[in-house]
Amino acid sequence: MTDYDQARWQTGDGRYEPLLSEKDTTRVEIGGAGDGGDESGDDDSPLPDELTRDSLELPALSEPELARHYTRLSQMNYGVESGPYPLGSCTMKYNPSFTEDVAADPNGAVHPDRDDATVEGSLELQYRLQDYLGRIGGMDAVTLQPPAGAAGELTGILIAKAYHEAHGNDRSEVIIPASAHGTNFASAAMAGYDVVELPSGDDGRVDLDALDAAVGEDTAALMLTNPNTVGLFERDIETIAEMVHDAGGLLYYDGANLNALLGRARPGDMGFDIMHYNVHKTFATPHGGGGPGAGPVGVVAELADYLPRPHVRESDAGYELYDPESSIGKLHGFHGNWLVLVKAYAYIARLGDAGLRDASAKAVLNANYLGSQLDYDIPYGPFHHEFAASTGEQDAADVAKRMLDYGVHPPTTKWPEMVPEAMLTEPTEVESRETLDDLARAFNAAAGEDDATLADAPHATTARRIDQVSAARTPRLSWRALDDE
Ligand SMILES: *Cc1c(COP(=O)(O)O)cnc(C)c1O
């Protein structure tokens, strides 16, 4: 067994930390007449009457009771501040807290409706971040507006579409390797394209013969990540770019794996025309739980006129917003997830060129060290910042549950499908050798266990096996949903 136990705050009847509404069933009324609240104020509310209320009943709890409740819940959770989180492709690196300090500066919290002329500092920061990202990716212009990588993909493909339409090109297909992230297929389809799936070659990379057969006058774009989703560098990227460009298509770079290349190689130099950056992966802004993240998009000069509006530029008068000439429109309100972008800016500025180069070196070194310590087979290599181990006869999902018992978060499981029972593992540069050894111990302990032990795991966590399908399909998002049962 294990020497690990996750925190468990249980009541006498074995239930976990009760809801606040269960902790105290007395209610206090906030905002009603008794509270001295101003009920007449609602007349000015821009909200429809049925969505407003005069008062709110809340459980009668003191501040320490509230603080303890939320602290207990956080202790029963697991995050990158409690241990390693090697989810392959997701790049779950630790978010250094200095970026939070920068984002907490009251001068940064400007209202998005403020007159542009009064927020020049914010515009300058956006301009500088556009510039940083452009230089990192080898792109000529960058929009900060999309709120996630997936939104960046949609933005990029809409830009490709606008470009083709403006040039009278009638193209209906986007080519995507079978190993790509699900969002690539969804983004291309949302933009109205037919998806042509490209099988991987025997070496795990793009199969040039298959690409040659797929590419043609219907090709609007090829979407690719490099290194790919099993961590392999696409060595033939220049040939691939030439094949797509010769056919009149554009090359889209999925930036989720940029952490492997930071400061060393640039998608723009490889021939990509459009890319997104996942700042919550590469530049250590908060990640998970659905956001907020940000997915800035970079393009080559020829596509800059299609960027979302508004865009920030430098002029004689200072920094200003303008609408690019053939803009695809708005992808998000105002300037995107602004404070997330402030954190990304702070991270890049603090690390500088040398720090970013160091991050990619250590990300690749850590993945290769961890891979070298595992009893499981890693079918494809040499890999960079992540690898896909195969659990072989064991069910990868069961192995993942068992790893929780050793106090670590498991990798991404069963994806990509080119590796049977895949454990896509990305430790990132932030882990120490000791933590990598802990991870290897968890993998190798699970590798030696029988199916019965694995099928029953986890044992040491707050919650044991959960019904994942119900949790995803019929989530109960408020205490009222529980009360109604
Ligand atoms: C995470 C990821 C995406 C999508 O990014 P989000 O920010 O989660 O929307 C796209 N492609 C790959 C390879 C990814 O890992």
Coordinates of C-alpha atoms and ligand atoms in Angstrom, one line a residue:
M1 CA 0.0 0.0 0.0
T2 CA 0.9 3.6 0.1
D3 CA 2.2 6.1 2.6
Y4 CA 0.0 8.8 1.1
D5 CA -3.4 10.1 2.3
Q6 CA -5.2 13.0 0.9
A7 CA -6.9 15.4 3.4
R8 CA -10.5 14.2 4.3
W9 CA -12.7 16.6 6.2
Q10 CA -15.6 14.4 7.3
T11 CA -18.5 14.9 9.7
G12 CA -19.5 12.2 12.2
D13 CA -21.8 10.5 9.8
G14 CA -19.0 10.0 7.3
R15 CA -20.0 12.8 4.9
Y16 CA -17.5 15.2 3.6
E17 CA -17.4 18.9 4.4
P18 CA -21.0 19.9 4.3
L19 CA -22.4 22.7 2.1
L20 CA -22.6 26.1 3.7
S21 CA -26.4 25.9 3.5
E22 CA -26.2 22.6 5.5
K23 CA -23.8 23.9 8.1
D24 CA -26.2 26.5 9.4
T25 CA -29.8 26.3 8.6
T26 CA -30.6 29.7 10.1
R27 CA -30.9 32.3 7.4
V28 CA -30.0 36.0 7.5
E29 CA -31.6 38.3 5.1
I30 CA -29.2 40.6 3.3
G31 CA -30.4 43.7 1.4
G32 CA -34.0 43.6 2.7
A33 CA -35.7 46.3 4.6
G34 CA -34.3 44.9 7.9
D35 CA -30.7 45.4 6.7
G36 CA -31.2 49.0 5.9
G37 CA -30.9 48.1 2.2
D38 CA -32.0 50.5 -0.4
E39 CA -34.8 48.6 -2.2
S40 CA -35.8 51.6 -4.3
G41 CA -32.3 51.4 -6.0
D42 CA -33.5 48.5 -8.1
D43 CA -35.6 50.9 -10.3
D44 CA -32.4 52.0 -12.0
S45 CA -31.2 48.5 -12.7
P46 CA -30.7 47.7 -16.3
L47 CA -31.6 44.1 -15.6
P48 CA -35.2 42.8 -16.3
D49 CA -37.3 42.7 -13.1
E50 CA -37.6 38.9 -13.1
L51 CA -33.8 38.7 -12.8
T52 CA -33.4 41.1 -9.8
R53 CA -34.3 40.6 -6.2
D54 CA -34.7 42.9 -3.2
S55 CA -33.0 40.7 -0.7
L56 CA -31.0 37.5 -0.4
E57 CA -31.2 34.9 2.3
L58 CA -27.8 33.5 3.3
P59 CA -26.7 30.9 6.0
A60 CA -25.9 32.7 9.3
L61 CA -22.2 31.9 9.4
S62 CA -19.2 33.9 10.7
E63 CA -16.1 34.8 8.8
P64 CA -13.9 32.1 10.4
E65 CA -16.5 29.4 9.6
L66 CA -16.4 30.5 6.0
A67 CA -12.6 30.7 5.9
R68 CA -12.4 27.1 7.3
H69 CA -15.0 25.8 4.9
Y70 CA -13.1 27.0 1.8
T71 CA -9.7 26.0 3.2
R72 CA -11.0 22.5 3.9
L73 CA -12.4 22.2 0.4
S74 CA -9.1 23.3 -1.1
Q75 CA -7.2 20.7 1.0
M76 CA -9.4 18.0 -0.4
N77 CA -8.5 19.2 -3.9
Y78 CA -5.4 18.6 -5.9
G79 CA -3.6 21.2 -7.9
V80 CA -0.2 22.2 -9.2
E81 CA 0.4 23.9 -5.9
S82 CA 0.0 20.5 -4.1
G83 CA 2.1 18.2 -6.3
P84 CA 3.2 17.4 -9.8
Y85 CA 0.6 17.5 -12.6
P86 CA 2.2 15.9 -15.7
L87 CA -0.9 16.1 -18.0
G88 CA 0.7 15.7 -21.5
S89 CA -0.1 18.4 -24.0
C90 CA -1.7 20.5 -21.2
T91 CA 1.6 21.9 -19.9
M92 CA 0.5 22.3 -16.3
K93 CA 3.4 24.3 -15.0
Y94 CA 3.4 26.1 -11.7
N95 CA 2.1 29.7 -11.9
P96 CA 4.7 31.9 -10.1
S97 CA 2.9 34.2 -7.7
F98 CA 4.7 37.4 -8.7
T99 CA 2.5 37.5 -11.8
E100 CA -0.5 37.6 -9.5
D101 CA 1.1 40.6 -7.7
V102 CA 1.5 42.4 -11.0
A103 CA -2.1 41.6 -12.1
A104 CA -3.4 42.8 -8.7
D105 CA -2.0 46.3 -9.2
P106 CA -5.0 48.5 -9.1
N107 CA -3.7 50.5 -12.1
G108 CA -4.2 47.4 -14.2
A109 CA -7.8 46.9 -13.4
V110 CA -9.1 49.5 -15.9
H111 CA -12.7 49.4 -16.9
P112 CA -12.9 48.2 -20.5
D113 CA -15.3 51.0 -21.4
R114 CA -12.8 53.7 -20.5
D115 CA -11.9 56.1 -23.2
D116 CA -8.8 54.9 -25.1
A117 CA -7.0 58.2 -24.6
T118 CA -7.0 57.6 -20.8
V119 CA -5.6 54.1 -20.8
E120 CA -2.5 54.5 -22.7
G121 CA -0.5 52.4 -20.3
S122 CA -2.8 49.4 -20.8
L123 CA -2.5 49.8 -24.5
E124 CA 1.3 50.0 -24.3
L125 CA 1.3 46.8 -22.3
Q126 CA -0.9 45.1 -24.9
Y127 CA 1.4 46.4 -27.7
R128 CA 4.5 45.1 -26.0
L129 CA 2.9 41.7 -25.4
Q130 CA 1.9 41.6 -29.0
D131 CA 5.5 42.3 -29.8
Y132 CA 7.0 39.8 -27.4
L133 CA 4.7 37.0 -28.7
G134 CA 5.5 38.0 -32.3
R135 CA 9.2 37.7 -31.7
I136 CA 8.9 34.4 -29.8
G137 CA 6.7 32.8 -32.6
G138 CA 8.3 34.5 -35.6
M139 CA 5.0 36.2 -36.5
D140 CA 4.5 39.7 -37.8
A141 CA 1.3 40.7 -36.0
V142 CA -0.5 39.2 -33.0
T143 CA -4.0 39.6 -31.6
L144 CA -4.5 39.1 -27.9
Q145 CA -8.3 38.8 -28.1
P146 CA -9.1 35.0 -28.2
P147 CA -9.8 33.7 -24.7
A148 CA -8.4 30.2 -25.1
G149 CA -6.3 28.0 -27.4
A150 CA -9.5 26.6 -29.0
A151 CA -10.8 30.1 -29.6
G152 CA -7.4 31.0 -31.1
E153 CA -7.8 28.1 -33.5
L154 CA -11.2 29.3 -34.6
T155 CA -9.8 32.8 -35.0
G156 CA -6.9 31.6 -37.1
I157 CA -9.0 29.4 -39.4
L158 CA -11.5 32.3 -39.9
I159 CA -8.5 34.5 -40.9
A160 CA -7.4 31.8 -43.4
K161 CA -11.0 31.7 -44.7
A162 CA -11.2 35.4 -45.1
Y163 CA -7.8 35.4 -46.9
H164 CA -9.0 32.8 -49.4
E165 CA -12.3 34.5 -50.0
A166 CA -10.6 37.8 -50.6
H167 CA -8.3 36.1 -53.2
G168 CA -11.2 34.4 -54.9
N169 CA -10.0 31.0 -53.8
D170 CA -12.8 28.5 -53.4
R171 CA -11.3 26.0 -50.9
S172 CA -13.3 23.6 -48.8
E173 CA -10.8 21.5 -46.8
V174 CA -8.6 21.7 -43.8
I175 CA -6.1 18.8 -43.4
I176 CA -5.4 17.7 -39.8
P177 CA -3.2 14.8 -38.6
A178 CA -5.1 12.0 -36.8
S179 CA -3.0 12.6 -33.7
A180 CA -4.1 16.2 -33.4
H181 CA -6.0 17.7 -30.4
G182 CA -9.8 17.4 -30.7
T183 CA -10.2 21.2 -30.8
N184 CA -8.4 21.3 -34.2
F185 CA -11.2 19.2 -35.8
A186 CA -13.9 21.2 -34.0
S187 CA -12.4 24.6 -35.0
A188 CA -12.1 23.7 -38.7
A189 CA -15.7 22.3 -38.7
M190 CA -17.0 25.4 -36.9
A191 CA -15.4 27.6 -39.5
G192 CA -17.3 25.6 -42.1
Y193 CA -14.6 23.4 -43.5
D194 CA -14.5 19.7 -44.3
V195 CA -11.8 18.0 -42.3
V196 CA -9.4 15.6 -44.1
E197 CA -7.7 13.4 -41.5
L198 CA -4.0 12.5 -42.1
P199 CA -2.8 9.2 -40.8
S200 CA 0.6 9.2 -39.0
G201 CA 3.6 7.5 -40.6
D202 CA 5.3 4.5 -38.9
D203 CA 7.7 6.8 -37.2
G204 CA 4.9 8.8 -35.6
R205 CA 5.4 11.8 -37.8
V206 CA 3.5 13.2 -40.7
D207 CA 3.5 10.7 -43.6
L208 CA 4.7 12.7 -46.6
D209 CA 3.0 10.4 -49.1
A210 CA -0.3 10.7 -47.3
L211 CA 0.1 14.4 -47.2
D212 CA 0.9 14.5 -50.9
A213 CA -2.3 12.5 -51.6
A214 CA -4.4 14.8 -49.4
V215 CA -3.2 18.2 -50.4
G216 CA -4.6 20.0 -53.5
E217 CA -6.6 22.8 -54.8
D218 CA -9.3 22.3 -52.2
T219 CA -6.8 22.7 -49.3
A220 CA -7.4 25.9 -47.4
A221 CA -5.0 25.0 -44.6
L222 CA -3.0 22.3 -42.8
M223 CA -3.1 22.4 -39.0
L224 CA -0.1 21.0 -37.2
T225 CA 1.6 21.1 -33.9
N226 CA 5.4 20.7 -33.6
P227 CA 6.7 18.9 -31.7
N228 CA 3.6 16.7 -32.3
T229 CA 1.4 15.2 -29.7
V230 CA 3.9 12.4 -28.8
G231 CA 6.7 14.9 -28.5
L232 CA 8.4 14.2 -31.8
F233 CA 9.8 17.0 -33.9
E234 CA 8.5 17.1 -37.4
R235 CA 11.9 17.0 -39.1
D236 CA 10.3 17.4 -42.6
I237 CA 8.5 20.6 -41.6
E238 CA 10.2 22.7 -44.4
T239 CA 9.1 20.1 -47.0
I240 CA 5.6 20.0 -45.5
A241 CA 5.3 23.8 -45.6
E242 CA 6.5 23.8 -49.2
M243 CA 3.9 21.2 -50.2
V244 CA 1.1 23.1 -48.6
H245 CA 2.2 26.5 -49.9
D246 CA 2.7 25.1 -53.5
A247 CA -0.9 23.9 -53.4
G248 CA -2.0 27.4 -52.4
G249 CA -2.9 26.5 -48.8
L250 CA -1.9 28.1 -45.5
L251 CA -0.1 26.5 -42.5
Y252 CA -1.6 26.8 -39.1
Y253 CA 0.5 26.1 -36.0
D254 CA -1.2 24.8 -32.9
G255 CA 1.0 26.4 -30.2
A256 CA 0.1 24.1 -27.4
N257 CA 3.6 22.5 -27.6
L258 CA 5.5 25.7 -27.8
N259 CA 7.1 25.1 -24.4
A260 CA 9.4 22.6 -26.1
L261 CA 10.8 25.3 -28.5
L262 CA 10.9 28.5 -26.5
G263 CA 13.8 30.6 -27.5
R264 CA 15.2 27.9 -29.8
A265 CA 13.0 27.6 -32.9
R266 CA 10.1 29.6 -34.2
P267 CA 7.0 28.4 -36.1
G268 CA 7.3 31.5 -38.4
D269 CA 10.8 30.3 -39.5
M270 CA 9.4 26.8 -40.1
G271 CA 7.0 28.2 -42.7
F272 CA 3.8 28.6 -40.6
D273 CA 1.5 31.5 -41.5
I274 CA -0.8 31.5 -38.5
M275 CA -0.4 30.2 -34.9
H276 CA -2.0 30.4 -31.5
Y277 CA -0.2 30.7 -28.2
N278 CA -1.7 29.1 -25.1
V279 CA -0.4 31.5 -22.5
H280 CA -1.9 29.3 -19.8
K281 CA 0.4 26.5 -21.0
T282 CA 3.6 28.2 -22.1
F283 CA 3.6 31.4 -20.1
A284 CA 2.4 30.1 -16.7
T285 CA -0.9 31.9 -16.4
P286 CA -3.7 30.1 -14.5
H287 CA -5.0 27.0 -16.2
G288 CA -7.9 24.6 -15.9
G289 CA -11.5 24.6 -14.6
G290 CA -12.5 26.1 -17.9
G291 CA -10.5 29.3 -17.6
P292 CA -9.8 32.1 -17.8
G293 CA -6.9 31.5 -20.2
A294 CA -6.0 33.3 -23.3
G295 CA -5.1 32.2 -26.9
P296 CA -3.4 35.0 -28.7
V297 CA -3.0 34.5 -32.5
G298 CA 0.0 35.5 -34.6
V299 CA 0.0 35.9 -38.3
V300 CA 2.5 36.7 -41.1
A301 CA 2.3 40.2 -42.5
E302 CA 0.2 39.2 -45.5
L303 CA -2.7 38.2 -43.1
A304 CA -2.4 41.1 -40.6
D305 CA -5.4 43.0 -42.2
Y306 CA -7.7 40.2 -41.2
L307 CA -7.0 40.3 -37.5
P308 CA -9.9 40.8 -35.1
R309 CA -10.9 44.3 -34.2
P310 CA -9.8 46.4 -32.4
H311 CA -6.1 46.0 -32.6
V312 CA -3.4 48.1 -30.8
R313 CA -0.8 50.0 -32.8
E314 CA 1.9 52.5 -32.1
S315 CA 1.4 55.9 -33.7
D316 CA 3.0 59.4 -33.5
A317 CA 0.4 60.2 -30.9
G318 CA 1.1 57.1 -28.8
Y319 CA -0.6 53.8 -28.6
E320 CA -4.1 53.6 -30.1
L321 CA -6.8 51.2 -31.2
Y322 CA -7.8 50.7 -34.8
D323 CA -9.9 48.3 -36.8
P324 CA -7.8 46.2 -39.3
E325 CA -8.9 46.8 -42.8
S326 CA -10.5 43.4 -43.6
S327 CA -11.0 42.4 -40.0
I328 CA -12.9 39.1 -39.3
G329 CA -14.7 41.0 -36.5
K330 CA -14.7 40.5 -32.8
L331 CA -13.9 37.1 -31.1
H332 CA -14.4 38.2 -27.6
G333 CA -15.5 41.3 -25.6
F334 CA -13.2 44.2 -25.4
H335 CA -9.5 43.1 -25.2
G336 CA -9.8 39.5 -24.3
N337 CA -9.0 38.2 -20.8
W338 CA -7.0 41.2 -19.9
L339 CA -5.6 40.4 -16.5
V340 CA -4.5 36.9 -17.8
L341 CA -2.6 38.7 -20.5
V342 CA -1.0 41.0 -17.8
K343 CA 0.3 37.8 -16.1
A344 CA 1.7 36.5 -19.4
Y345 CA 3.5 39.8 -20.0
A346 CA 5.0 39.7 -16.5
Y347 CA 6.2 36.2 -16.9
I348 CA 7.9 36.8 -20.2
A349 CA 9.4 40.1 -19.0
R350 CA 10.8 38.5 -15.9
L351 CA 12.3 35.4 -17.6
G352 CA 13.7 37.3 -20.6
D353 CA 15.4 35.6 -23.6
A354 CA 17.7 33.5 -21.4
G355 CA 15.0 32.4 -19.0
L356 CA 12.7 31.3 -21.8
R357 CA 15.5 29.3 -23.4
D358 CA 16.3 27.8 -20.0
A359 CA 12.6 26.8 -19.6
S360 CA 12.5 24.9 -22.8
A361 CA 15.8 23.2 -22.1
K362 CA 14.6 22.0 -18.7
A363 CA 11.2 21.0 -20.0
V364 CA 12.9 18.6 -22.5
L365 CA 15.5 17.4 -20.0
N366 CA 12.9 16.6 -17.4
A367 CA 10.7 14.7 -19.8
N368 CA 13.7 12.7 -21.0
Y369 CA 15.0 12.0 -17.5
L370 CA 11.5 10.8 -16.4
G371 CA 11.1 8.7 -19.5
S372 CA 14.4 7.0 -18.8
Q373 CA 13.3 6.0 -15.3
L374 CA 10.0 4.2 -16.4
D375 CA 9.4 0.5 -16.7
Y376 CA 6.7 1.1 -19.3
D377 CA 7.6 1.1 -23.0
I378 CA 7.7 4.4 -24.8
P379 CA 7.1 3.5 -28.5
Y380 CA 8.0 6.8 -30.2
G381 CA 11.2 8.9 -29.8
P382 CA 13.4 10.7 -29.6
F383 CA 10.9 12.9 -27.9
H384 CA 11.1 16.5 -26.6
H385 CA 9.0 18.0 -23.8
E386 CA 6.5 15.1 -23.5
F387 CA 6.3 11.4 -24.3
A388 CA 3.5 8.8 -24.7
A389 CA 4.3 5.7 -22.6
S390 CA 2.1 2.6 -23.2
T391 CA 0.7 0.6 -20.2
G392 CA 0.5 -2.4 -22.6
E393 CA -1.9 -5.1 -21.1
Q394 CA -2.9 -2.8 -18.3
D395 CA -5.8 -0.4 -18.7
A396 CA -4.2 3.1 -18.8
A397 CA -7.2 4.6 -17.0
D398 CA -6.8 2.1 -14.1
V399 CA -3.1 2.8 -13.9
A400 CA -3.9 6.5 -13.7
K401 CA -6.3 6.0 -10.8
R402 CA -3.7 4.0 -9.0
M403 CA -1.1 6.7 -9.4
L404 CA -3.3 9.0 -7.4
D405 CA -2.7 6.6 -4.4
Y406 CA 1.0 7.5 -4.6
G407 CA 0.3 11.2 -4.1
V408 CA 0.8 12.4 -7.7
H409 CA -1.5 13.4 -10.5
P410 CA -1.5 11.0 -13.4
P411 CA -0.7 11.9 -17.0
T412 CA -3.2 12.4 -19.8
T413 CA -4.6 8.9 -20.6
K414 CA -5.6 7.0 -23.7
W415 CA -4.6 9.9 -26.1
P416 CA -3.3 10.1 -28.7
E417 CA -4.6 6.9 -30.1
M418 CA -1.5 6.0 -32.1
V419 CA -0.1 4.7 -28.8
P420 CA -2.1 1.8 -27.3
E421 CA -3.1 2.6 -23.7
A422 CA -1.2 5.8 -23.8
M423 CA 0.0 7.8 -20.9
L424 CA 0.9 11.1 -22.4
T425 CA 3.4 12.6 -19.9
E426 CA 4.7 16.1 -19.6
P427 CA 6.4 17.0 -16.4
T428 CA 7.4 20.5 -17.4
E429 CA 10.5 22.4 -16.4
V430 CA 9.3 23.3 -12.9
E431 CA 9.8 19.9 -11.3
S432 CA 12.9 18.9 -9.3
R433 CA 14.7 15.7 -9.8
E434 CA 13.2 14.4 -6.5
T435 CA 9.7 15.1 -7.8
L436 CA 10.5 13.4 -11.1
D437 CA 11.7 10.4 -9.0
D438 CA 8.4 10.4 -7.1
L439 CA 6.5 10.3 -10.4
A440 CA 8.7 7.5 -11.7
R441 CA 8.0 5.5 -8.5
A442 CA 4.3 6.0 -8.9
F443 CA 4.4 4.8 -12.5
N444 CA 6.6 1.8 -11.7
A445 CA 4.7 0.7 -8.6
A446 CA 1.5 0.7 -10.7
A447 CA 3.3 -1.2 -13.5
G448 CA 3.9 -4.1 -11.0
E449 CA 0.4 -4.4 -9.7
D450 CA -2.4 -6.8 -10.7
D451 CA -5.7 -5.9 -12.4
A452 CA -7.8 -6.3 -9.2
T453 CA -5.7 -3.7 -7.3
L454 CA -5.8 -1.3 -10.2
A455 CA -9.5 -1.7 -10.8
D456 CA -10.3 -0.8 -7.2
A457 CA -8.0 2.3 -7.1
P458 CA -7.8 5.0 -5.8
H459 CA -7.9 4.2 -2.1
A460 CA -5.9 7.2 -0.6
T461 CA -7.8 10.1 -2.1
T462 CA -10.7 12.1 -0.7
A463 CA -13.0 10.8 -3.4
R464 CA -12.7 7.3 -4.7
R465 CA -13.8 6.2 -8.2
I466 CA -16.3 8.7 -9.4
D467 CA -18.9 8.2 -12.1
Q468 CA -17.1 10.2 -14.7
V469 CA -19.8 10.0 -17.3
S470 CA -22.5 11.4 -15.0
A471 CA -20.1 14.0 -13.7
A472 CA -19.5 15.2 -17.2
R473 CA -23.0 14.8 -18.6
T474 CA -25.3 15.7 -15.7
P475 CA -23.3 18.0 -13.5
R476 CA -25.1 19.5 -10.5
L477 CA -23.8 23.0 -10.5
S478 CA -25.6 24.5 -7.5
W479 CA -26.8 23.5 -4.0
R480 CA -30.3 23.9 -5.3
A481 CA -29.9 21.0 -7.6
L482 CA -28.9 18.8 -4.6
D483 CA -31.9 20.2 -2.6
D484 CA -34.2 19.3 -5.4
E485 CA -33.4 15.6 -5.3
Ligands
LIG1 C1 -4.7 22.5 -24.9 C2 -4.6 22.2 -26.4 C3 -5.4 22.9 -27.3 C4 -6.6 23.8 -26.9 O1 -6.2 24.8 -26.0 P1 -7.2 25.4 -24.9 O2 -6.5 26.6 -24.4 O3 -7.4 24.3 -23.9 O4 -8.5 25.7 -25.6 C5 -5.2 22.7 -28.6 N1 -4.2 21.8 -29.1 C6 -3.5 21.1 -28.2 C7 -2.4 20.2 -28.8 C8 -3.6 21.3 -26.8 O5 -2.9 20.6 -26.0

